[in-house]
Amino acid sequence: MSEAVTHSSAVPLRLGLIGSPNAGKTTIFNALTGLRARVGNFPGVTVEKREGSVHLDGRSMVAIDLPGTYSLDPISPDEAVVTQVLQGEMADVPAPDALVVVADACSLERSLLLIGQVLRRSEPTCLVLTMVDELKARGGRIDLARLADALGIPVVGVVGHRGLGLDRLRALLGRPEGWERPPVQPPVEAVERAAWAESIVEHVIHERPEHHRISEQIDRVVLHPVLGMLLFATVMITFFQLIFAWATPAMDLIDEGIAWAAAYTRGVLPVGLLADFVADGLIAGVGAVLIFLPQIVLLFSLLYLLEDVGYMARAAFVVDRAMGRVGLEGRSFVALLSSYACAVPGIMATRTIPSPRDRLVTILVAPLMTCSARLPVYALLIGAFVPATKVLGPIGLQGLVLLALYLLAPLIAMLVAGVLKRSILQSDGLPFTLELPSYRLPTLQLWLSQVWKSASAFLRRAGTIILVASIVLWALLTFPRATPPPDMSPTQAASYALEHSVAGQAGKAIEPLIAPLGFDWKIGVGLVASLAAREIIVSTLAQMYASADEDTSLRSAIRADTDPETGRRVFTPATVAALLIFYVFALQCTSTLAAMARETNSWRWPIFAFSYMLILAYGMGFLTYRFVSALGGGA
Amino acid sequence: MKTDFNLEPKPISVPPPAPAQTLADLPPGSQGIVVSVDQAGSISRRLQDLGLLPNTPVKVLRRAPLGDPVVYELRGYRLCLRRGDAARVRVRPDEGDSTNSEQ
Ligand SMILES: Nc1nc2c(ncn2[C@@H]2O[C@H](COP(=O)(O)OP(=O)(O)O)[C@@H](O)[C@H]2O)c(=O)[nH]1
């Protein structure tokens, strides 16, 4: 394979970055490639593939970030990716020509187990030792020159997140042809390799790093049986509260901006299909994408801050046992908590979960959490039908119903997770492992770039799907265009047009299917329209009932609505209860489906999630309808 | 659980009658030395990849507030393991731990 290094300069040389998780590999990769990295997926797996061009010494190369791994003998499909790429067995991913091993200087002794395996390969290899700042702070000393001698390859020490040592690294990476090759190969067998690693450590480590004093002291509080739990609860509640409280003003602003832009286009374009398309299709679609940005940016800002400081691993450690009950692990907790605000960033946040199965289960149950898009639906129905009586002091019945709906979600999510882990997604036979890093001061630049990357990944990958889906839905709600009778008022005309559209017809067509839940065709239209996003049922109902606003008049309109043939009320208590329960379960959200498709790299799992949640929604809705009807709430 | 497949009779004097102990049995603050990792399979393989190999000293740092998992220190880093997984790692106690007494 060594001839690959000297190949023609037309094809850029490929550098493969290898390292165990948390070694600082991503930091090095980002520092080398800047914002030029292209993020994708390795074909067929959920592992993210990052590739970017690097300019070194006037020479253009491609750096490829291989998934973090502890060994080159794969035991999980995700780890197999590393081996496949190295062997050139991965379609569309040419094998790297030279290897850059990234290892944490503080745990060199363990990293040598992996380094030993890489050194048995034929590609030119160099070693980057990160975290040398931390090594120093912990009183450790490594003789890098001796290490390079002992291994027979070039070694560079860096402080990745502060960019120290990167110039030397760049100079080295520019000339893989000149890298020294190891004279002897390390042993294959693990125990022998460990002995080899130990002998090298004896030879090059002058001073072993001590415990990080400050980390030790902080952990005494953070992992304390009582204080630790209190802190965990405080951090999580604050985290959740901030996402809600801080994102809302920005989301309102985006809503207003979109409304303004739609009104503006209607002002400049002639009344007709084009104006409708631009205002209700295109601009509304862009709005549907942008509306997620505040929550995504906020969530990832907080998440990366907690991660970079070193708290995230502790949080996972503290909560692991509780999550382990249903077969998940500590790292699932944060993703699920985030999904309480919105499942889209929640699903994106599952990337920290190393076990592919656990990650998938977390993704599949995330949409069950009570996201903020359910609130308008709950608010409409509870506001219209639950009496505002006081139950206990200031606590009202309406609030209690809302609270019950919020608490129902995690219970169901845990149940479903437990079932999935015991049936189709049984454990992949990997132990739960979690490293506790030392506490660190994060750097602003790294933090900003991490947040920027998440936001732009969302816009590029999920955003496009959401935009297309919104436009398709607009078309379904618009065509075929029926001409309303001339004597109708504009709101009545809109209602008429909706009733005759494809979506309106679909609502009527599914009426027999949803009748067992007590839903009529108007609710059916709302269900169809809210496939895009749950809260759309509110505006659709407003349009159906030709009501002037989505609040007071819509409430009274649905309260007063009667069946023209039987004269019975449409929204009976049983119907309202069934509809609420339906929205607890149903995955009425294209954006979530798009995020799932992006994260799992296939449409199989979004379809699965949509189906199981629809079955749950229908089944539970039906039971609720029957139950409340039996109690006399059917009329 | 794992039996020795060596069919030759063992010399009686060599193995000291050490009680079978696993990493999960060690209390926080104590230290052990890995003897072996039980059973083949992906769990044991991963534990070995993480450095839990024979003769590795492992220190038990602390339990999570809910009692599980536990943080261990080995080979210069800190690793959290659940009880069930730690129970696969056979250890012998390491009393000669005078250099590095806890806190
Ligand atoms: N102190 C210190 N922290 C670093 C260094 N390099 C990376 N980090 C931090 O270590 C954490 C893990 O780094 P990351 O690059 O995500 O690791 P990866 O899992 O190997 O990709 C991040 O919080 C980084 O900010 C370094 O050289 N020194």
Coordinates of C-alpha atoms in Angstrom, one line a residue, chain A residues 204-585:
Chain A
V204 CA 8.6 7.5 28.0
I205 CA 6.5 8.7 30.9
H206 CA 8.7 10.5 33.4
E207 CA 5.8 11.5 35.6
R208 CA 2.4 9.8 35.6
P209 CA -0.5 12.3 35.7
E210 CA -2.2 12.5 39.1
H211 CA -5.9 12.9 39.6
H212 CA -6.9 16.3 38.5
R213 CA -7.2 17.9 41.9
I214 CA -9.9 20.3 41.0
S215 CA -11.9 17.7 39.2
E216 CA -11.7 15.5 42.3
Q217 CA -13.0 18.3 44.5
I218 CA -15.8 19.2 42.1
D219 CA -16.8 15.6 41.8
R220 CA -17.1 15.3 45.6
V221 CA -20.1 17.6 45.3
V222 CA -21.3 16.8 41.8
L223 CA -21.4 13.1 42.4
H224 CA -22.5 13.3 46.0
P225 CA -25.4 11.0 46.8
V226 CA -27.7 13.9 47.9
L227 CA -26.1 17.1 46.5
G228 CA -25.4 15.3 43.2
M229 CA -29.0 14.5 42.7
L230 CA -30.1 18.0 43.7
L231 CA -27.6 19.5 41.3
F232 CA -28.7 17.2 38.5
A233 CA -32.3 18.1 39.0
T234 CA -31.4 21.8 39.1
V235 CA -29.3 21.7 36.0
M236 CA -31.9 19.8 34.0
I237 CA -34.8 22.0 35.1
T238 CA -32.8 25.1 34.3
F239 CA -31.8 23.6 31.0
F240 CA -35.3 22.8 30.0
Q241 CA -36.7 26.1 31.3
L242 CA -34.1 28.1 29.3
I243 CA -34.9 26.3 26.1
F244 CA -38.6 27.2 26.6
A245 CA -38.3 30.7 28.0
W246 CA -35.5 31.9 25.7
A247 CA -36.7 30.3 22.5
T248 CA -40.2 31.6 22.7
P249 CA -39.5 35.3 22.0
A250 CA -37.3 34.4 19.0
M251 CA -40.0 32.0 17.7
D252 CA -42.7 34.7 18.1
L253 CA -40.4 37.0 16.2
I254 CA -40.0 34.5 13.4
D255 CA -43.7 33.9 13.3
E256 CA -44.4 37.7 13.0
G257 CA -41.7 38.0 10.3
I258 CA -43.2 35.2 8.3
A259 CA -46.7 36.7 8.6
W260 CA -45.3 40.1 7.6
A261 CA -43.5 38.6 4.6
A262 CA -46.6 36.7 3.5
A263 CA -48.8 39.9 3.9
Y264 CA -46.2 41.9 2.0
T265 CA -46.1 39.4 -1.0
R266 CA -49.9 39.5 -1.1
G267 CA -49.6 43.2 -1.3
V268 CA -47.3 43.3 -4.3
L269 CA -48.5 40.2 -6.2
P270 CA -51.9 40.2 -7.9
V271 CA -54.6 38.2 -6.1
G272 CA -54.5 34.6 -7.4
L273 CA -52.7 31.3 -7.4
L274 CA -49.1 32.8 -7.6
A275 CA -49.7 35.0 -4.5
D276 CA -51.3 32.1 -2.7
F277 CA -48.3 29.8 -3.5
V278 CA -45.7 32.3 -2.5
A279 CA -47.4 33.4 0.7
D280 CA -49.0 30.2 1.9
G281 CA -46.7 27.6 0.3
L282 CA -43.2 29.0 0.0
I283 CA -43.0 31.6 2.8
A284 CA -45.0 29.4 5.2
G285 CA -42.7 26.5 4.3
V286 CA -39.6 28.6 5.0
G287 CA -41.2 29.6 8.3
A288 CA -41.8 26.0 9.2
V289 CA -38.0 25.4 8.9
L290 CA -36.8 28.6 10.6
I291 CA -39.2 28.2 13.5
F292 CA -37.0 25.3 14.8
L293 CA -33.8 27.4 14.7
P294 CA -34.1 29.1 18.1
Q295 CA -34.7 25.9 19.9
I296 CA -31.9 24.1 18.1
V297 CA -29.4 26.8 18.6
L298 CA -30.3 27.2 22.3
L299 CA -30.4 23.5 22.9
F300 CA -27.1 22.9 21.4
S301 CA -25.5 25.9 23.0
L302 CA -26.4 24.6 26.4
L303 CA -25.7 21.0 25.5
Y304 CA -22.2 21.7 24.2
L305 CA -21.4 24.0 27.0
L306 CA -22.3 21.3 29.5
E307 CA -20.5 18.7 27.4
D308 CA -17.3 20.8 27.0
V309 CA -17.2 21.6 30.7
G310 CA -17.4 18.0 31.5
Y311 CA -20.8 17.9 33.2
M312 CA -22.7 15.9 30.5
A313 CA -20.8 12.7 31.3
R314 CA -21.5 13.2 35.0
A315 CA -25.2 13.7 34.3
A316 CA -25.3 10.5 32.3
F317 CA -23.5 8.7 35.2
V318 CA -26.0 10.1 37.8
V319 CA -29.2 9.2 35.9
D320 CA -28.0 5.9 34.3
R321 CA -29.6 3.6 36.7
A322 CA -33.0 5.1 36.3
M323 CA -32.7 4.8 32.5
G324 CA -31.3 1.3 32.8
R325 CA -34.6 0.1 34.1
V326 CA -36.1 0.3 30.6
G327 CA -33.0 -0.8 28.9
L328 CA -31.7 2.7 28.0
E329 CA -28.8 4.5 29.4
G330 CA -27.9 7.8 31.0
R331 CA -27.1 9.5 27.8
S332 CA -30.6 8.9 26.5
F333 CA -32.0 11.1 29.3
V334 CA -30.9 14.5 27.9
A335 CA -32.2 13.6 24.4
L336 CA -35.6 12.7 25.8
L337 CA -35.7 15.8 28.0
S338 CA -34.8 18.0 25.0
S339 CA -37.7 16.3 23.1
Y340 CA -40.0 17.9 25.7
A341 CA -39.3 21.2 23.9
C342 CA -39.1 19.7 20.5
A343 CA -38.4 16.2 19.1
V344 CA -36.2 17.5 16.3
P345 CA -33.3 18.8 18.3
G346 CA -33.9 15.9 20.8
I347 CA -33.4 13.4 18.0
M348 CA -30.3 15.3 16.9
A349 CA -29.0 15.1 20.5
T350 CA -29.0 11.3 20.5
R351 CA -25.6 11.4 18.7
T352 CA -23.8 11.1 22.0
I353 CA -25.2 7.7 22.6
P354 CA -22.6 5.2 21.5
S355 CA -24.7 2.0 21.3
P356 CA -26.6 2.0 18.0
R357 CA -29.5 0.1 19.4
D358 CA -29.9 2.4 22.4
R359 CA -29.7 5.4 20.2
L360 CA -32.3 4.1 17.8
V361 CA -34.7 3.3 20.7
T362 CA -34.2 6.8 22.0
I363 CA -34.9 8.3 18.6
L364 CA -38.1 6.1 18.2
V365 CA -39.6 7.2 21.6
A366 CA -38.5 10.8 21.5
P367 CA -41.6 12.0 19.6
L368 CA -43.8 10.7 22.4
M369 CA -42.5 13.4 24.7
T370 CA -44.9 16.4 25.1
C371 CA -43.3 18.8 22.6
S372 CA -44.3 22.4 22.5
A373 CA -46.2 21.9 19.3
R374 CA -48.8 19.9 21.1
L375 CA -49.6 22.8 23.4
P376 CA -51.7 24.8 21.0
V377 CA -53.9 21.7 20.4
Y378 CA -54.2 21.0 24.1
A379 CA -54.9 24.7 24.8
L380 CA -57.7 24.9 22.3
L381 CA -59.5 21.7 23.4
I382 CA -59.0 22.2 27.1
G383 CA -59.9 25.9 26.9
A384 CA -63.1 25.1 25.0
F385 CA -64.3 22.0 26.8
V386 CA -62.8 21.7 30.3
P387 CA -64.6 23.9 32.8
A388 CA -62.3 26.4 34.4
T389 CA -63.3 25.3 37.9
K390 CA -60.9 25.5 40.8
V391 CA -60.1 22.2 42.3
L392 CA -57.7 22.9 45.1
G393 CA -57.0 26.5 46.0
P394 CA -55.5 28.2 42.9
I395 CA -55.1 24.9 41.1
G396 CA -57.7 24.6 38.3
L397 CA -59.2 21.6 36.6
Q398 CA -57.8 22.9 33.2
G399 CA -54.3 23.0 34.6
L400 CA -54.6 19.5 36.1
V401 CA -55.8 18.0 32.8
L402 CA -52.8 19.7 31.0
L403 CA -50.4 18.4 33.7
A404 CA -51.8 14.9 33.3
L405 CA -51.2 15.0 29.6
Y406 CA -47.7 16.1 30.2
L407 CA -47.0 13.3 32.7
L408 CA -48.6 10.7 30.5
A409 CA -46.0 11.2 27.8
P410 CA -42.8 10.0 29.6
L411 CA -44.6 7.1 31.1
I412 CA -45.7 5.9 27.7
A413 CA -42.3 6.6 26.3
M414 CA -40.6 4.5 28.9
L415 CA -43.1 1.7 28.4
V416 CA -42.5 1.7 24.6
A417 CA -38.7 1.9 25.1
G418 CA -38.9 -1.1 27.4
V419 CA -41.0 -3.1 24.9
L420 CA -38.7 -2.2 22.0
K421 CA -35.6 -3.2 23.9
R422 CA -37.2 -6.5 24.7
S423 CA -38.4 -7.2 21.2
I424 CA -37.0 -5.9 18.0
L425 CA -34.1 -3.9 19.4
Q426 CA -32.6 -6.1 22.0
S427 CA -29.3 -5.0 23.4
D428 CA -26.4 -5.3 21.0
G429 CA -24.3 -7.0 23.6
L430 CA -22.1 -4.1 24.4
P431 CA -21.5 -3.0 28.0
F432 CA -22.4 0.4 29.2
T433 CA -19.2 2.4 29.2
L434 CA -18.7 6.0 29.9
E435 CA -15.5 7.9 30.5
L436 CA -15.5 10.8 33.0
P437 CA -13.2 13.5 31.6
S438 CA -11.6 16.1 33.8
Y439 CA -13.5 19.4 34.1
R440 CA -12.3 21.9 31.5
L441 CA -12.8 25.5 30.6
P442 CA -14.4 25.5 27.2
T443 CA -13.2 27.9 24.5
L444 CA -15.6 30.3 22.9
Q445 CA -14.5 29.6 19.4
L446 CA -14.9 25.8 19.6
W447 CA -18.3 26.3 21.3
L448 CA -19.6 28.6 18.6
S449 CA -18.4 26.3 15.8
Q450 CA -20.1 23.3 17.3
V451 CA -23.4 25.2 17.6
W452 CA -23.0 26.5 14.1
K453 CA -22.4 23.0 12.7
S454 CA -25.5 21.6 14.3
A455 CA -27.7 24.5 13.1
S456 CA -26.4 24.3 9.6
A457 CA -26.6 20.5 9.5
F458 CA -30.3 20.9 10.4
L459 CA -31.0 23.5 7.7
R460 CA -29.2 21.6 5.0
R461 CA -30.4 18.1 5.7
A462 CA -33.8 18.2 7.5
G463 CA -34.7 21.8 6.4
T464 CA -35.0 20.9 2.8
I465 CA -37.3 18.0 3.5
I466 CA -39.5 20.1 5.7
L467 CA -39.7 22.8 3.1
V468 CA -40.7 20.4 0.3
A469 CA -43.3 18.7 2.6
S470 CA -44.8 22.0 3.6
I471 CA -45.3 23.0 -0.1
V472 CA -46.8 19.6 -1.0
L473 CA -49.2 20.0 1.9
W474 CA -50.1 23.4 0.8
A475 CA -50.9 22.0 -2.6
L476 CA -53.1 19.3 -1.1
L477 CA -55.0 22.0 0.8
T478 CA -55.4 24.2 -2.2
F479 CA -56.1 21.9 -5.2
P480 CA -58.4 21.3 -7.0
R481 CA -59.5 24.9 -6.8
A482 CA -63.3 25.1 -6.3
T483 CA -65.1 28.3 -7.1
P484 CA -67.2 29.3 -4.2
P485 CA -70.7 30.6 -4.7
P486 CA -70.5 34.4 -5.2
D487 CA -72.5 35.4 -2.2
M488 CA -70.0 33.9 0.3
S489 CA -67.9 36.0 2.6
P490 CA -64.1 35.6 2.3
T491 CA -63.9 33.4 5.4
Q492 CA -66.8 31.2 4.2
A493 CA -65.1 31.0 0.8
A494 CA -61.9 29.8 2.4
S495 CA -63.8 27.2 4.2
Y496 CA -65.6 26.2 1.0
A497 CA -62.3 25.9 -0.9
L498 CA -60.7 23.8 1.9
E499 CA -63.7 21.4 1.9
H500 CA -63.3 20.8 -1.8
S501 CA -59.5 20.4 -1.8
V502 CA -57.7 17.1 -1.9
A503 CA -57.1 17.3 1.9
G504 CA -60.8 18.2 2.4
Q505 CA -61.8 15.2 0.4
A506 CA -59.3 13.0 2.2
G507 CA -60.8 14.2 5.5
K508 CA -64.2 13.1 4.3
A509 CA -62.9 9.8 2.9
I510 CA -61.4 8.8 6.2
E511 CA -64.5 9.7 8.2
P512 CA -65.7 6.1 8.4
L513 CA -62.2 5.1 9.7
I514 CA -62.2 7.8 12.4
A515 CA -65.9 7.6 13.4
P516 CA -65.1 4.9 16.0
L517 CA -63.1 7.6 17.8
G518 CA -66.0 10.0 17.6
F519 CA -64.3 12.2 15.0
D520 CA -66.3 13.8 12.1
W521 CA -64.9 14.7 8.7
K522 CA -63.9 18.2 9.8
I523 CA -61.6 16.8 12.4
G524 CA -60.5 14.4 9.7
V525 CA -59.4 17.4 7.6
G526 CA -57.6 18.8 10.6
L527 CA -55.8 15.4 11.1
V528 CA -54.7 15.3 7.5
A529 CA -53.5 18.9 7.5
S530 CA -51.7 18.5 10.8
L531 CA -49.5 15.7 9.3
A532 CA -47.2 18.6 8.6
A533 CA -47.2 19.8 12.2
R534 CA -49.5 19.2 15.0
E535 CA -50.5 22.8 15.7
I536 CA -51.8 23.2 12.1
I537 CA -55.0 21.4 13.2
V538 CA -55.8 24.6 15.1
S539 CA -55.5 26.9 12.0
T540 CA -57.2 24.3 9.8
L541 CA -60.2 24.1 12.2
A542 CA -60.3 27.9 12.2
Q543 CA -60.5 27.9 8.5
M544 CA -63.1 25.1 8.4
Y545 CA -65.3 26.9 10.8
A546 CA -64.7 30.1 9.0
S547 CA -63.9 31.7 12.3
A548 CA -62.3 35.1 12.4
D549 CA -59.6 34.2 14.9
E550 CA -58.1 31.0 16.4
D551 CA -59.1 31.8 19.9
T552 CA -62.4 32.9 21.3
S553 CA -64.5 32.5 18.2
L554 CA -63.0 29.2 17.3
R555 CA -63.7 27.9 20.8
S556 CA -67.3 28.9 20.7
A557 CA -67.7 27.6 17.1
I558 CA -66.5 24.1 17.9
R559 CA -68.5 24.1 21.1
A560 CA -71.7 25.0 19.2
D561 CA -71.1 22.8 16.2
T562 CA -73.9 20.2 15.6
D563 CA -74.3 17.4 13.1
P564 CA -76.7 18.8 10.4
E565 CA -78.5 15.4 10.2
T566 CA -78.8 14.2 13.7
G567 CA -78.6 17.5 15.4
R568 CA -76.2 16.1 18.0
R569 CA -73.1 17.9 19.2
V570 CA -69.9 17.2 17.2
F571 CA -67.5 17.8 20.1
T572 CA -68.9 15.7 22.8
P573 CA -66.7 15.1 25.9
A574 CA -65.9 11.7 24.6
T575 CA -64.7 13.1 21.3
V576 CA -62.6 15.8 22.9
A577 CA -61.0 13.3 25.3
A578 CA -60.3 10.9 22.4
L579 CA -58.8 13.8 20.3
L580 CA -56.5 14.9 23.1
I581 CA -55.3 11.3 23.6
F582 CA -54.9 10.9 19.9
Y583 CA -52.5 13.9 19.9
V584 CA -50.6 12.5 22.9
F585 CA -49.6 9.6 20.7

